[in-house]
XYZ file of C-alpha atoms in Angstrom:
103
model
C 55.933 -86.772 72.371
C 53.300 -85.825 70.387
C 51.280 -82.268 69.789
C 47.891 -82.565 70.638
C 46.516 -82.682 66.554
C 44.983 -79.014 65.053
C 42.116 -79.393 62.915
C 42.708 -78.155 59.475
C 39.316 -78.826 57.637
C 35.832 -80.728 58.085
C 33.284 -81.799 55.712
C 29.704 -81.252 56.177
C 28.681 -84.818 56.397
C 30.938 -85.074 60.149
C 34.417 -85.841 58.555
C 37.351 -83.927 59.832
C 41.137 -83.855 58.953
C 43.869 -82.813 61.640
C 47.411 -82.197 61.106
C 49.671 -83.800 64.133
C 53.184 -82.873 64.731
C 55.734 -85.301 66.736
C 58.619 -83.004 67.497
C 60.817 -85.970 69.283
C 60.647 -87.436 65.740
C 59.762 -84.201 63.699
C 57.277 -85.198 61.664
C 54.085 -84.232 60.456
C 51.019 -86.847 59.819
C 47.372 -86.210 58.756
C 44.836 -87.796 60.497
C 41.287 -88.608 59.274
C 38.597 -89.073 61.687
C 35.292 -90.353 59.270
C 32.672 -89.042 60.627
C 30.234 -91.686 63.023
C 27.828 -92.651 60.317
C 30.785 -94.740 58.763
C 32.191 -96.039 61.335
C 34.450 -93.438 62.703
C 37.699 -95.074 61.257
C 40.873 -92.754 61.847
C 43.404 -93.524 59.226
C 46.831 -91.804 59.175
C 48.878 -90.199 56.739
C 52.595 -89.096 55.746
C 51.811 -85.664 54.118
C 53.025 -86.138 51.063
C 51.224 -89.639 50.760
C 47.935 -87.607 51.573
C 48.765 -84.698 48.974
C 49.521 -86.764 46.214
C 46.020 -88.586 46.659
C 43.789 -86.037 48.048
C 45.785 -82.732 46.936
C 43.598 -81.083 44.417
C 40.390 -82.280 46.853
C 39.506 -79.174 49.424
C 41.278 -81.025 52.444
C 44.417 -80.961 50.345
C 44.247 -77.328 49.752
C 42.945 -76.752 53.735
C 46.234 -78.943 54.612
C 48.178 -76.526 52.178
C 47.107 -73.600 53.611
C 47.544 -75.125 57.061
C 51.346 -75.544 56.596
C 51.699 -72.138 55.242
C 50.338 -70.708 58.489
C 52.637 -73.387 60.186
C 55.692 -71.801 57.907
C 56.413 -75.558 56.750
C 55.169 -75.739 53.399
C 58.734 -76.408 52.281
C 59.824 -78.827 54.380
C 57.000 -80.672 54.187
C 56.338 -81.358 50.747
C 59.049 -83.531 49.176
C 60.960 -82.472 46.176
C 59.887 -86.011 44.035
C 56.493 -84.514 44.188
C 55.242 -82.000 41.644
C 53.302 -80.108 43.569
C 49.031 -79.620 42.510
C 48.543 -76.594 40.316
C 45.815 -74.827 43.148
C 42.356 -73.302 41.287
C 40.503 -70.549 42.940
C 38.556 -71.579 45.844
C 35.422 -69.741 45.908
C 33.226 -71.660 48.319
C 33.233 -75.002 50.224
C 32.098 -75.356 53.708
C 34.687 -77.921 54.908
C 37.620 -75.064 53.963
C 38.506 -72.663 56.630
C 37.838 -69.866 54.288
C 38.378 -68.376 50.945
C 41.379 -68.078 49.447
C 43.052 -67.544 45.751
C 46.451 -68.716 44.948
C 48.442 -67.761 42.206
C 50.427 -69.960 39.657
């Protein structure tokens, strides 16, 4: 049965991102909820589907950061995927908050 989804990041135009876990089937999925103005479409995503498109966007580094604090960085990013070299983050209201990671 599923875990009731955390939100990881939102947008300032309404759109948010949640992480879900399943722990019958353990595994983690992305959900994106657009915000109302566009319809409100929720479209789900494997996370490494979702990195490798959106992973040098602020949700991807918000969804980064979220797995750290989950401790499941490494499981959840697949080997077959180089991973997206993170920049500084100084400032963007959809992140939770400000961070720097090193190379």
């Amino acid at each position: 049965m599923p875990e009731a989804p955390n939100e990881f990041a939102a947008s300032p135009n309404g759109d948010k991102w949640y992480l879900e876990h399943n722990e019958t089937a353990n595994q983690h999925t992305v959900i994106h909820r657009a915000n109302d103005a566009s319809g409100g479409t929720v479209t789900r995503w494997p996370i490494s589907s979702f990195l490798e498109h959106f992973g040098d966007h602020p949700q991807g580094q918000a969804l980064r950061e979220a797995l750290h604090d989950a401790g499941s960085a490494e499981q959840e990013v697949p080997s077959e995927h180089t991973p997206v070299v993170q920049k500084l983050v100084t400032s963007f209201p959809w992140s939770r908050k400000t961070q720097h990671v090193e190379d």
